[in-house]
CSV table of C-alpha atoms in Angstrom, one decimal:
chain,number,residue,atom,x,y,z
T,1,MET,CA,17.7,62.3,-46.9
T,2,PHE,CA,20.0,60.6,-44.3
T,3,SER,CA,23.7,61.5,-44.5
T,4,LEU,CA,26.7,60.3,-43.0
T,5,ARG,CA,27.6,64.0,-42.6
T,6,ASN,CA,25.1,64.4,-40.2
T,7,PHE,CA,25.9,61.6,-38.2
T,8,PRO,CA,28.2,62.4,-34.7
T,9,SER,CA,31.8,61.5,-35.1
T,10,LEU,CA,33.2,58.2,-33.2
T,11,ALA,CA,35.4,60.6,-30.8
T,12,SER,CA,32.3,62.7,-30.1
T,13,ILE,CA,30.2,59.2,-29.0
T,14,PHE,CA,33.1,58.1,-26.6
T,15,SER,CA,33.4,61.5,-25.0
T,16,ALA,CA,29.6,61.6,-24.4
T,17,TYR,CA,29.6,58.1,-22.9
T,18,ALA,CA,32.5,58.8,-20.7
T,19,SER,CA,30.5,61.9,-19.5
T,20,MET,CA,27.5,59.8,-19.0
T,21,SER,CA,29.3,57.3,-17.4
T,22,GLY,CA,31.3,60.0,-15.0
T,23,TYR,CA,27.9,61.0,-13.8
T,24,VAL,CA,26.6,57.7,-13.1
T,25,MET,CA,29.4,57.0,-10.8
T,26,MET,CA,29.0,60.5,-8.8
T,27,ILE,CA,25.3,59.5,-8.4
T,28,LYS,CA,25.8,56.2,-7.3
T,29,GLN,CA,28.3,57.2,-4.7
T,30,PHE,CA,26.0,60.1,-3.4
T,31,VAL,CA,23.3,57.7,-3.1
T,32,GLU,CA,25.6,55.0,-1.4
T,33,MET,CA,26.6,57.8,1.2
T,34,THR,CA,23.4,59.3,2.1
T,35,ILE,CA,20.9,56.8,1.8
T,36,PRO,CA,20.6,53.7,4.1
T,37,PRO,CA,21.1,50.3,2.3
T,38,PRO,CA,17.4,49.3,3.6
T,39,LEU,CA,15.8,52.2,2.0
T,40,GLN,CA,18.1,51.4,-1.3
T,41,ASN,CA,16.6,48.0,-1.6
T,42,TYR,CA,13.2,49.2,-0.8
T,43,ILE,CA,13.4,51.9,-3.7
T,44,ILE,CA,15.0,49.4,-6.0
T,45,THR,CA,12.0,46.9,-5.3
T,46,TYR,CA,9.7,49.8,-5.7
T,47,LEU,CA,10.8,50.8,-9.1
T,48,ASN,CA,11.0,47.1,-10.2
T,49,CYS,CA,7.1,47.1,-9.8
T,50,TYR,CA,6.8,49.4,-12.4
T,51,PHE,CA,9.5,48.9,-15.0
T,52,VAL,CA,10.1,45.3,-14.8
T,53,SER,CA,7.7,42.9,-16.0
T,54,THR,CA,6.5,39.9,-13.8
T,55,PRO,CA,5.6,36.1,-15.4
T,56,SER,CA,2.0,35.4,-16.1
T,57,THR,CA,2.6,31.8,-16.0
T,58,LEU,CA,2.1,30.0,-12.7
T,59,THR,CA,3.9,26.4,-12.3
T,60,LEU,CA,2.6,23.9,-9.5
T,61,ILE,CA,5.5,21.3,-8.4
T,62,ILE,CA,3.5,17.8,-8.0
T,63,GLU,CA,6.2,15.8,-5.9
T,64,SER,CA,6.0,11.6,-5.7
T,65,GLN,CA,6.4,11.8,-2.2
T,66,ILE,CA,5.4,14.6,0.5
T,67,LYS,CA,6.5,15.2,4.2
T,68,ASN,CA,7.8,12.2,6.2
T,69,GLY,CA,8.0,10.3,2.9
T,70,MET,CA,4.2,9.7,2.6
T,71,CYS,CA,2.7,8.7,-1.0
T,72,ASN,CA,1.5,12.2,-2.8
T,73,GLU,CA,-1.6,10.4,-3.9
T,74,LEU,CA,-2.3,13.7,-6.3
T,75,TYR,CA,1.5,12.6,-8.2
T,76,GLU,CA,0.0,9.2,-8.5
T,77,ALA,CA,-3.4,10.4,-10.1
T,78,ALA,CA,-1.5,12.7,-12.4
T,79,GLN,CA,0.6,9.8,-13.6
T,80,VAL,CA,-2.5,7.8,-14.1
T,81,TYR,CA,-4.4,10.5,-15.9
T,82,LEU,CA,-1.4,11.6,-18.2
T,83,SER,CA,-0.7,8.4,-19.4
T,84,THR,CA,-3.5,8.5,-21.4
T,85,LYS,CA,-2.7,11.9,-22.9
T,86,ILE,CA,0.7,11.2,-24.3
T,87,ASN,CA,1.1,12.9,-27.5
T,88,ARG,CA,2.2,10.2,-30.7
T,89,ASP,CA,4.8,13.4,-31.0
T,90,ALA,CA,6.9,12.4,-27.8
T,91,SER,CA,10.6,11.7,-28.4
T,92,ARG,CA,11.2,9.8,-25.2
T,93,LEU,CA,8.9,7.8,-23.2
T,94,ARG,CA,9.0,4.8,-20.9
T,95,ILE,CA,7.4,1.5,-21.4
T,96,SER,CA,6.7,-1.4,-19.0
T,97,ARG,CA,4.7,-4.5,-18.6
T,98,HIS,CA,4.3,-7.1,-16.3
T,99,HIS,CA,4.5,-10.7,-17.3
T,100,SER,CA,0.6,-11.0,-16.5
T,101,GLU,CA,-0.3,-8.1,-18.5
T,102,LYS,CA,-1.6,-8.1,-22.2
T,103,ASN,CA,-0.6,-4.5,-23.2
T,104,VAL,CA,2.4,-2.1,-22.5
T,105,LYS,CA,2.0,0.8,-20.4
T,106,LEU,CA,3.6,4.1,-21.6
T,107,TYR,CA,4.6,6.9,-19.2
T,108,LEU,CA,6.6,10.2,-19.5
T,109,SER,CA,10.1,10.4,-19.8
T,110,ASN,CA,12.3,13.1,-17.9
T,111,GLY,CA,11.6,16.3,-19.6
T,112,GLU,CA,8.8,15.3,-21.6
T,113,HIS,CA,5.9,17.8,-22.2
T,114,VAL,CA,2.0,16.8,-22.3
T,115,SER,CA,-0.6,19.5,-23.2
T,116,ASP,CA,-3.9,19.1,-21.7
T,117,VAL,CA,-7.2,21.2,-22.2
T,118,TYR,CA,-10.1,21.5,-20.0
T,119,GLN,CA,-13.0,23.6,-20.5
T,120,GLY,CA,-11.3,25.7,-23.4
T,121,ILE,CA,-8.6,26.3,-21.1
T,122,GLU,CA,-5.1,25.0,-22.2
T,123,LEU,CA,-2.5,23.4,-19.2
T,124,LYS,CA,0.9,21.9,-19.8
T,125,TRP,CA,2.6,19.3,-18.1
T,126,ARG,CA,6.1,18.3,-17.7
T,127,PHE,CA,8.0,15.2,-15.9
T,128,ILE,CA,11.3,15.8,-14.1
T,129,VAL,CA,13.7,13.6,-12.3
T,130,VAL,CA,16.0,14.6,-10.1
T,131,ASN,CA,18.8,12.4,-8.6
T,132,SER,CA,19.3,13.2,-5.1
T,133,GLU,CA,23.4,13.1,-4.3
T,134,LYS,CA,22.5,13.0,-0.3
T,135,SER,CA,20.3,10.6,-0.1
T,136,ASN,CA,21.4,8.1,-3.1
T,137,MET,CA,17.5,8.1,-4.4
T,138,VAL,CA,15.6,9.4,-7.5
T,139,ASP,CA,13.0,12.2,-6.9
T,140,GLU,CA,10.3,12.2,-9.6
T,141,CYS,CA,7.9,15.2,-10.1
T,142,PHE,CA,5.0,16.9,-12.4
T,143,GLU,CA,5.1,20.3,-13.2
T,144,LEU,CA,1.9,22.0,-14.3
T,145,SER,CA,2.0,25.3,-15.7
T,146,PHE,CA,-0.7,27.8,-16.5
T,147,GLU,CA,-1.6,31.8,-16.6
T,148,LYS,CA,-1.6,33.1,-13.2
T,149,LYS,CA,-4.9,34.1,-13.1
T,150,LEU,CA,-6.3,30.4,-13.6
T,151,ARG,CA,-4.8,29.7,-10.1
T,152,ASP,CA,-8.2,29.3,-8.4
T,153,PHE,CA,-9.9,27.4,-11.0
T,154,VAL,CA,-7.2,25.0,-11.8
T,155,LEU,CA,-6.8,24.3,-7.9
T,156,ASN,CA,-10.7,24.0,-7.2
T,157,SER,CA,-11.8,22.8,-10.5
T,158,TYR,CA,-9.0,21.2,-12.7
T,159,VAL,CA,-7.2,19.3,-10.2
T,160,PRO,CA,-10.0,17.5,-8.8
T,161,TYR,CA,-11.5,16.5,-12.2
T,162,VAL,CA,-7.6,15.0,-12.9
T,163,GLU,CA,-8.4,13.0,-9.7
T,164,ARG,CA,-11.6,11.7,-10.5
T,165,LYS,CA,-10.7,10.8,-14.1
T,166,ALA,CA,-7.5,8.9,-12.5
T,167,LYS,CA,-10.0,6.8,-10.4
T,168,VAL,CA,-12.3,6.1,-12.9
T,169,ILE,CA,-9.3,4.8,-15.0
T,170,ASN,CA,-7.7,2.7,-11.9
T,171,ASP,CA,-11.2,1.0,-11.4
T,172,GLU,CA,-11.5,-0.1,-15.0
T,173,ARG,CA,-7.7,-1.4,-15.3
T,174,ARG,CA,-7.6,-2.2,-11.5
T,175,ILE,CA,-4.7,-4.2,-10.8
T,176,LEU,CA,-4.2,-5.4,-7.1
T,177,LYS,CA,-0.6,-5.5,-5.8
T,178,MET,CA,1.1,-7.2,-3.0
T,179,HIS,CA,3.6,-4.7,-1.7
T,180,SER,CA,6.7,-5.9,0.6
T,181,TYR,CA,9.2,-4.3,2.8
T,182,CYS,CA,12.3,-3.2,1.2
T,183,ASN,CA,14.6,-2.9,4.2
T,184,ARG,CA,17.4,-1.0,2.2
T,185,SER,CA,15.4,2.0,0.9
T,186,LEU,CA,12.7,1.9,3.7
T,187,THR,CA,9.9,1.5,1.0
T,188,TRP,CA,7.6,-0.8,-0.3
T,189,GLN,CA,8.1,-3.0,-3.5
T,190,SER,CA,5.4,-4.0,-4.9
T,191,VAL,CA,4.4,-7.0,-7.9
T,192,LYS,CA,1.1,-7.8,-9.0
T,193,LEU,CA,-1.2,-10.0,-6.9
T,194,GLU,CA,-1.8,-13.1,-8.4
T,195,HIS,CA,-3.1,-15.6,-6.0
T,196,PRO,CA,-5.7,-17.7,-7.7
T,197,THR,CA,-8.1,-18.0,-4.4
T,198,THR,CA,-11.6,-16.2,-4.1
T,199,PHE,CA,-14.4,-16.7,-1.5
T,200,GLU,CA,-16.0,-19.1,-4.2
T,201,THR,CA,-13.0,-21.2,-4.2
T,202,MET,CA,-12.3,-21.1,-0.4
T,203,ALA,CA,-12.7,-24.4,1.6
T,204,MET,CA,-14.3,-23.1,4.8
T,205,ASN,CA,-17.3,-23.6,6.4
T,206,LYS,CA,-20.4,-22.0,4.9
T,207,GLU,CA,-22.0,-20.0,7.6
T,208,LEU,CA,-18.4,-19.0,8.7
T,209,LYS,CA,-17.9,-17.7,5.0
T,210,ARG,CA,-21.1,-15.9,4.7
T,211,SER,CA,-20.6,-14.2,8.1
T,212,VAL,CA,-16.9,-12.9,6.8
T,213,VAL,CA,-18.4,-11.7,3.6
T,214,GLU,CA,-21.3,-9.9,5.3
T,215,ASP,CA,-18.8,-8.2,8.0
T,216,LEU,CA,-16.7,-7.0,5.2
T,217,ASP,CA,-19.5,-5.5,2.8
T,218,LYS,CA,-21.1,-3.9,6.2
T,219,PHE,CA,-17.5,-2.4,7.0
T,220,ILE,CA,-17.2,-0.9,3.5
T,221,LYS,CA,-20.8,0.6,3.4
T,222,ARG,CA,-20.3,2.7,7.0
T,223,LYS,CA,-17.9,5.4,6.0
T,224,ASP,CA,-20.7,7.9,7.4
T,225,PHE,CA,-21.1,5.7,10.6
T,226,TYR,CA,-17.4,5.6,11.4
T,227,LYS,CA,-16.9,9.4,10.7
T,228,ARG,CA,-20.3,10.3,13.0
T,229,VAL,CA,-19.0,8.1,16.1
T,230,GLY,CA,-15.6,9.6,15.6
T,231,LYS,CA,-13.9,6.2,15.1
T,232,ALA,CA,-11.1,5.7,12.6
T,233,TRP,CA,-12.4,3.9,9.6
T,234,LYS,CA,-10.6,0.9,10.3
T,235,ARG,CA,-11.3,-3.0,10.9
T,236,GLY,CA,-9.2,-5.7,12.3
T,237,TYR,CA,-9.2,-9.5,11.8
T,238,LEU,CA,-7.3,-12.2,13.7
T,239,LEU,CA,-7.1,-15.6,11.7
T,240,TYR,CA,-6.0,-18.6,13.6
T,241,GLY,CA,-5.7,-22.0,13.0
T,242,PRO,CA,-2.8,-24.9,12.3
T,243,HIS,CA,-0.9,-24.9,9.2
T,244,GLY,CA,-2.3,-25.4,6.0
T,245,THR,CA,-6.2,-24.1,6.9
T,246,GLY,CA,-6.1,-21.3,4.8
T,247,LYS,CA,-5.0,-18.1,6.4
T,248,THR,CA,-3.2,-17.0,3.5
T,249,SER,CA,-5.8,-18.0,0.9
T,250,LEU,CA,-8.5,-16.0,3.2
T,251,VAL,CA,-6.4,-13.0,3.2
T,252,ALA,CA,-6.4,-13.3,-0.7
T,253,ALA,CA,-9.8,-13.8,-1.1
T,254,MET,CA,-10.5,-10.7,0.9
T,255,ALA,CA,-8.3,-8.5,-1.1
T,256,LYS,CA,-10.1,-9.5,-4.3
T,257,HIS,CA,-13.3,-9.2,-2.7
T,258,LEU,CA,-13.1,-5.7,-1.6
T,259,LYS,CA,-10.3,-4.7,-4.4
T,260,PHE,CA,-7.9,-3.6,-1.8
T,261,ASP,CA,-4.0,-4.0,-2.3
T,262,ILE,CA,-1.9,-5.8,0.4
T,263,TYR,CA,0.9,-4.7,2.5
T,264,ASP,CA,2.7,-8.1,3.8
T,265,LEU,CA,4.8,-6.6,6.9
T,266,GLN,CA,7.8,-8.6,8.2
T,267,LEU,CA,8.3,-7.5,11.6
T,268,ALA,CA,11.8,-9.4,11.5
T,269,SER,CA,13.2,-7.0,9.0
T,270,VAL,CA,12.0,-3.9,10.7
T,271,LYS,CA,14.9,-2.5,12.5
T,272,GLY,CA,12.9,0.0,15.3
T,273,GLU,CA,9.6,1.9,15.7
T,274,ALA,CA,10.9,5.0,13.8
T,275,ASP,CA,11.2,2.4,10.5
T,276,LEU,CA,7.9,0.8,11.3
T,277,ARG,CA,6.1,4.4,11.4
T,278,ARG,CA,7.4,5.6,8.2
T,279,LEU,CA,6.4,2.5,6.4
T,280,LEU,CA,2.9,2.8,7.6
T,281,LEU,CA,2.8,6.3,6.5
T,282,ARG,CA,3.6,5.2,3.1
T,283,THR,CA,0.6,2.5,2.7
T,284,LYS,CA,-2.5,3.6,0.5
T,285,ASN,CA,-6.2,4.1,1.7
T,286,SER,CA,-8.3,1.0,0.6
T,287,SER,CA,-5.4,-1.5,1.7
T,288,ILE,CA,-5.0,-4.3,3.8
T,289,LEU,CA,-1.9,-4.6,6.3
T,290,VAL,CA,-1.0,-8.2,6.9
T,291,VAL,CA,1.2,-9.2,9.5
T,292,GLU,CA,1.6,-13.3,9.6
T,293,ASP,CA,2.8,-15.6,12.6
T,294,ILE,CA,2.0,-12.6,15.0
T,295,ASP,CA,2.7,-15.3,18.1
T,296,CYS,CA,6.4,-15.4,17.1
T,297,PHE,CA,6.8,-11.9,18.0
T,298,MET,CA,5.4,-12.1,21.3
T,299,ASP,CA,8.8,-12.6,23.1
T,300,LEU,CA,9.2,-8.5,22.2
T,301,PRO,CA,9.5,-6.8,25.5
T,302,THR,CA,6.5,-4.1,26.3
T,303,ARG,CA,7.2,-0.7,27.5
T,304,LEU,CA,6.6,-1.9,31.0
T,305,GLN,CA,9.3,-4.5,30.8
T,306,PRO,CA,13.1,-3.4,31.5
T,307,MET,CA,15.2,-3.0,28.8
T,308,SER,CA,18.3,-4.9,28.2
T,309,HIS,CA,21.8,-3.7,28.8
T,310,ASP,CA,22.2,-3.6,25.3
T,311,ASP,CA,19.1,-1.8,24.5
T,312,SER,CA,20.0,0.7,27.2
T,313,LYS,CA,22.8,1.8,25.2
T,314,GLY,CA,20.8,3.9,22.5
T,315,THR,CA,19.9,1.2,20.1
T,316,GLU,CA,16.2,1.4,19.1
T,317,THR,CA,14.0,-1.8,20.0
T,318,LEU,CA,10.8,-2.6,18.3
T,319,THR,CA,8.2,-3.4,21.2
T,320,LEU,CA,5.2,-5.3,21.0
T,321,THR,CA,3.4,-2.0,22.8
T,322,GLY,CA,4.9,0.1,20.1
T,323,ILE,CA,3.8,-2.0,17.2
T,324,LEU,CA,0.1,-2.0,18.6
T,325,ASN,CA,0.4,2.0,19.2
T,326,CYS,CA,1.5,2.4,15.9
T,327,ILE,CA,-1.0,0.7,14.3
T,328,ASP,CA,-3.8,1.7,16.2
T,329,GLY,CA,-3.0,5.4,16.5
T,330,LEU,CA,-0.8,6.7,13.3
T,331,TRP,CA,-1.4,4.3,10.9
T,332,SER,CA,-5.4,4.2,11.5
T,333,SER,CA,-5.5,8.0,11.7
T,334,CYS,CA,-3.8,8.8,8.5
T,335,GLY,CA,-6.2,6.9,6.2
T,336,ASP,CA,-9.3,5.5,4.9
T,337,GLU,CA,-10.5,1.9,4.5
T,338,ARG,CA,-7.8,0.4,6.4
T,339,ILE,CA,-7.7,-3.6,7.3
T,340,VAL,CA,-5.4,-5.2,9.4
T,341,ILE,CA,-5.0,-8.7,9.6
T,342,PHE,CA,-2.9,-10.9,12.2
T,343,THR,CA,-2.4,-14.7,11.6
T,344,THR,CA,-1.3,-16.9,14.2
T,345,ASN,CA,-1.0,-20.8,14.6
T,346,HIS,CA,-1.3,-20.6,18.2
T,347,LYS,CA,-3.7,-18.3,19.6
T,348,GLU,CA,-3.2,-19.3,23.4
T,349,ARG,CA,0.2,-17.7,23.1
T,350,LEU,CA,-0.9,-14.1,21.9
T,351,ASP,CA,-0.9,-11.5,24.7
T,352,PRO,CA,-4.1,-10.3,25.9
T,353,GLU,CA,-3.4,-6.7,24.6
T,354,LEU,CA,-3.7,-7.9,21.2
T,355,LEU,CA,-7.0,-9.7,21.5
T,356,ARG,CA,-8.9,-6.8,23.8
T,357,PRO,CA,-12.2,-5.2,22.0
T,358,GLY,CA,-11.5,-2.5,19.2
T,359,ARG,CA,-8.1,-3.8,18.3
T,360,MET,CA,-9.0,-7.5,16.6
T,361,ASP,CA,-12.9,-7.1,15.7
T,362,MET,CA,-13.3,-10.4,14.6
T,363,HIS,CA,-11.5,-13.7,15.2
T,364,ILE,CA,-11.8,-16.1,12.7
T,365,HIS,CA,-11.0,-19.9,13.3
T,366,MET,CA,-9.5,-21.6,10.2
T,367,GLY,CA,-9.9,-25.0,11.3
T,368,HIS,CA,-9.4,-28.6,9.8
T,369,CYS,CA,-11.6,-29.5,6.6
T,370,CYS,CA,-15.0,-29.9,7.1
T,371,PHE,CA,-17.4,-31.5,4.5
T,372,ASP,CA,-18.6,-28.1,3.0
T,373,GLY,CA,-14.8,-27.3,2.5
T,374,PHE,CA,-14.2,-30.7,1.0
T,375,LYS,CA,-17.2,-30.0,-1.7
T,376,THR,CA,-15.7,-27.0,-2.7
T,377,LEU,CA,-12.5,-28.4,-3.3
T,378,ALA,CA,-14.0,-31.4,-5.2
T,379,SER,CA,-15.4,-28.7,-7.2
T,380,ASN,CA,-12.6,-27.2,-7.8
T,381,TYR,CA,-9.8,-29.8,-9.0
T,382,LEU,CA,-12.2,-32.7,-9.9
T,383,GLY,CA,-15.2,-30.1,-11.5
T,384,LEU,CA,-18.1,-31.9,-9.2
T,385,SER,CA,-21.1,-29.5,-8.6
T,386,HIS,CA,-22.2,-28.5,-5.1
T,387,ASP,CA,-25.3,-30.4,-5.6
T,388,GLU,CA,-23.8,-33.3,-7.0
T,389,ASN,CA,-23.9,-36.2,-4.7
T,390,HIS,CA,-21.0,-39.0,-5.3
T,391,TYR,CA,-21.5,-42.3,-3.9
T,392,LEU,CA,-18.4,-42.0,-2.0
T,393,TYR,CA,-19.5,-38.7,-0.2
T,394,PRO,CA,-21.6,-40.2,2.7
T,395,GLU,CA,-18.2,-42.4,3.6
T,396,ILE,CA,-16.2,-39.1,3.2
T,397,LYS,CA,-18.9,-37.0,5.4
T,398,ARG,CA,-18.2,-39.7,8.1
T,399,LEU,CA,-14.7,-39.9,8.1
T,400,ILE,CA,-13.5,-35.9,7.4
T,401,SER,CA,-16.0,-35.0,10.6
T,402,GLY,CA,-13.6,-33.7,13.5
T,403,GLU,CA,-9.8,-32.6,13.3
T,404,VAL,CA,-8.5,-34.8,10.5
T,405,LEU,CA,-7.0,-33.3,7.5
T,406,THR,CA,-6.5,-29.5,6.8
T,407,PRO,CA,-7.8,-28.1,3.4
T,408,ALA,CA,-4.2,-28.5,2.1
T,409,GLN,CA,-4.0,-31.9,2.6
T,410,VAL,CA,-7.3,-32.6,1.0
T,411,SER,CA,-6.1,-30.6,-2.0
T,412,GLU,CA,-3.1,-32.6,-2.1
T,413,GLU,CA,-5.1,-35.9,-2.3
T,414,LEU,CA,-7.3,-34.4,-4.7
T,415,MET,CA,-4.3,-33.8,-7.2
T,416,LYS,CA,-2.9,-37.0,-7.5
T,417,ASN,CA,-5.4,-38.6,-9.9
T,418,GLU,CA,-7.9,-36.9,-12.6
T,419,ASP,CA,-10.1,-39.8,-12.5
T,420,ILE,CA,-13.0,-38.6,-10.0
T,421,ASP,CA,-13.4,-42.2,-8.4
T,422,MET,CA,-9.5,-42.9,-8.2
T,423,ALA,CA,-9.2,-39.5,-6.6
T,424,LEU,CA,-11.9,-39.8,-4.1
T,425,GLU,CA,-11.1,-43.4,-3.2
T,426,GLY,CA,-7.3,-42.0,-2.5
T,427,LEU,CA,-8.9,-39.3,-0.3
T,428,VAL,CA,-10.9,-41.9,1.7
T,429,ARG,CA,-7.8,-44.1,2.3
T,430,ALA,CA,-5.8,-40.9,3.3
T,431,LEU,CA,-8.7,-40.2,5.8
T,432,LYS,CA,-8.9,-43.8,7.4
T,433,LYS,CA,-5.3,-44.0,7.5
T,434,LYS,CA,-5.6,-40.6,9.5
T,435,ARG,CA,-7.9,-41.4,11.9
T,436,ALA,CA,-6.3,-44.9,12.7
T,437,GLU,CA,-3.1,-42.8,13.8
T,438,GLN,CA,-5.3,-40.6,15.8
T,439,GLU,CA,-6.8,-43.3,17.4
T,440,LYS,CA,-3.7,-45.1,18.1
T,441,TYR,CA,-1.8,-41.8,19.3
T,442,ASP,CA,-5.1,-41.5,21.7
T,443,ASP,CA,-4.9,-44.9,23.1
T,444,ASP,CA,-1.0,-44.3,23.8
T,445,ILE,CA,-1.8,-41.1,25.9
T,446,LYS,CA,-4.7,-42.8,27.6
T,447,LYS,CA,-1.9,-45.7,28.4
T,448,ASN,CA,0.2,-43.4,29.6
T,449,MET,CA,-1.8,-41.7,31.9
T,450,GLU,CA,-3.4,-44.7,33.5
T,451,LYS,CA,0.8,-45.8,34.0
T,452,LEU,CA,1.1,-42.5,36.0
T,453,GLU,CA,-1.8,-42.7,38.2
T,454,GLU,CA,-0.9,-46.4,39.1
T,455,GLY,CA,2.3,-44.7,39.9
T,456,GLU,CA,1.1,-42.4,42.0
T,457,GLU,CA,-0.8,-44.9,44.0
T,458,THR,CA,2.0,-47.2,44.8
């Protein structure tokens, strides 16, 4: 039976503790004096392997951006996948909805957890937000935790599974986006692409439309071909023609046909080639890079031209050669299924370097409205089928031939009246007026030329 009489006194306990402490201090001093510090560290590490238990959990950090600010596609896949795994017991969630979307979207909030089971194995996810004081930017990441022994299984089986599921989810709720450059943060800001134009509603020549669609379809199906011949999986298009001929609408139709996002690159907002490289690295695969009115940048210096006095002071300049090299080299080699589109109102002003083979693979002339284009617009605005023949069609076909009205001008005339006959009659008047103006202009030019010739003879 236990008795307090057999328990050591408090004084004897303190005495034993003091003696033990003295021995420990003496041994410590002896070790420090006789054993070199590197050997001490080795012994401590060796003993820790036996006496200190190591954690059995491995945590993977999936950051939103990787080196050089490039988007981490694995992070985006995890965000999409986990949006379908959110537990009803979650205490804090982020919620958002675009004005054109029916349903709200739920995302994990800072510190929230999600558990997932894959092939009978439990894995834990956690969302983390870190405010960076140096860059004044917010860094986001996911933490994926599991048993260490499952490392190869998670990396080789579970992670690819998450990527595949995210792709399926994205395809089911695919929302095309228009990305524009934010000068302040050197990032792309996106909005939903809501342009209504498709190839079915596009007012252009039938044969030209067919050739564009066939070229796009051929490009998408030739991944193995590009890989085999050692070329970047990229295609370049030059859209040229006057204002109002549908260049922007064609870009939207191409994006919808391919289900590609659009990156609208405004070169006037880019300070230098370093910023341009960062922007191009942050674009995604399966996307269209658009540079509108490229002729406005033809006064940029090339690398062969001398720099101005101000430029030689160290200020980085954006050169035409640098732009083309970034797009041809860096942007093309860092992704797949890339399309670059340049638009211009004045093809004759473009530098030959821009038009060389391998840079702009297809030149598409967006001219004035032809009769095929008119019939498409009549179907869009007035509900007339392509096979339907209105009594004014023969006259419209005669008047619209040649460079008379652009598709935008024809659309404007058709929108003036909902009555089919009145709308078409208004278009006939507009065509006659425009042709009369052109004939008068041509006559004036002819008379001026005759006067100049008479003056030279005298």
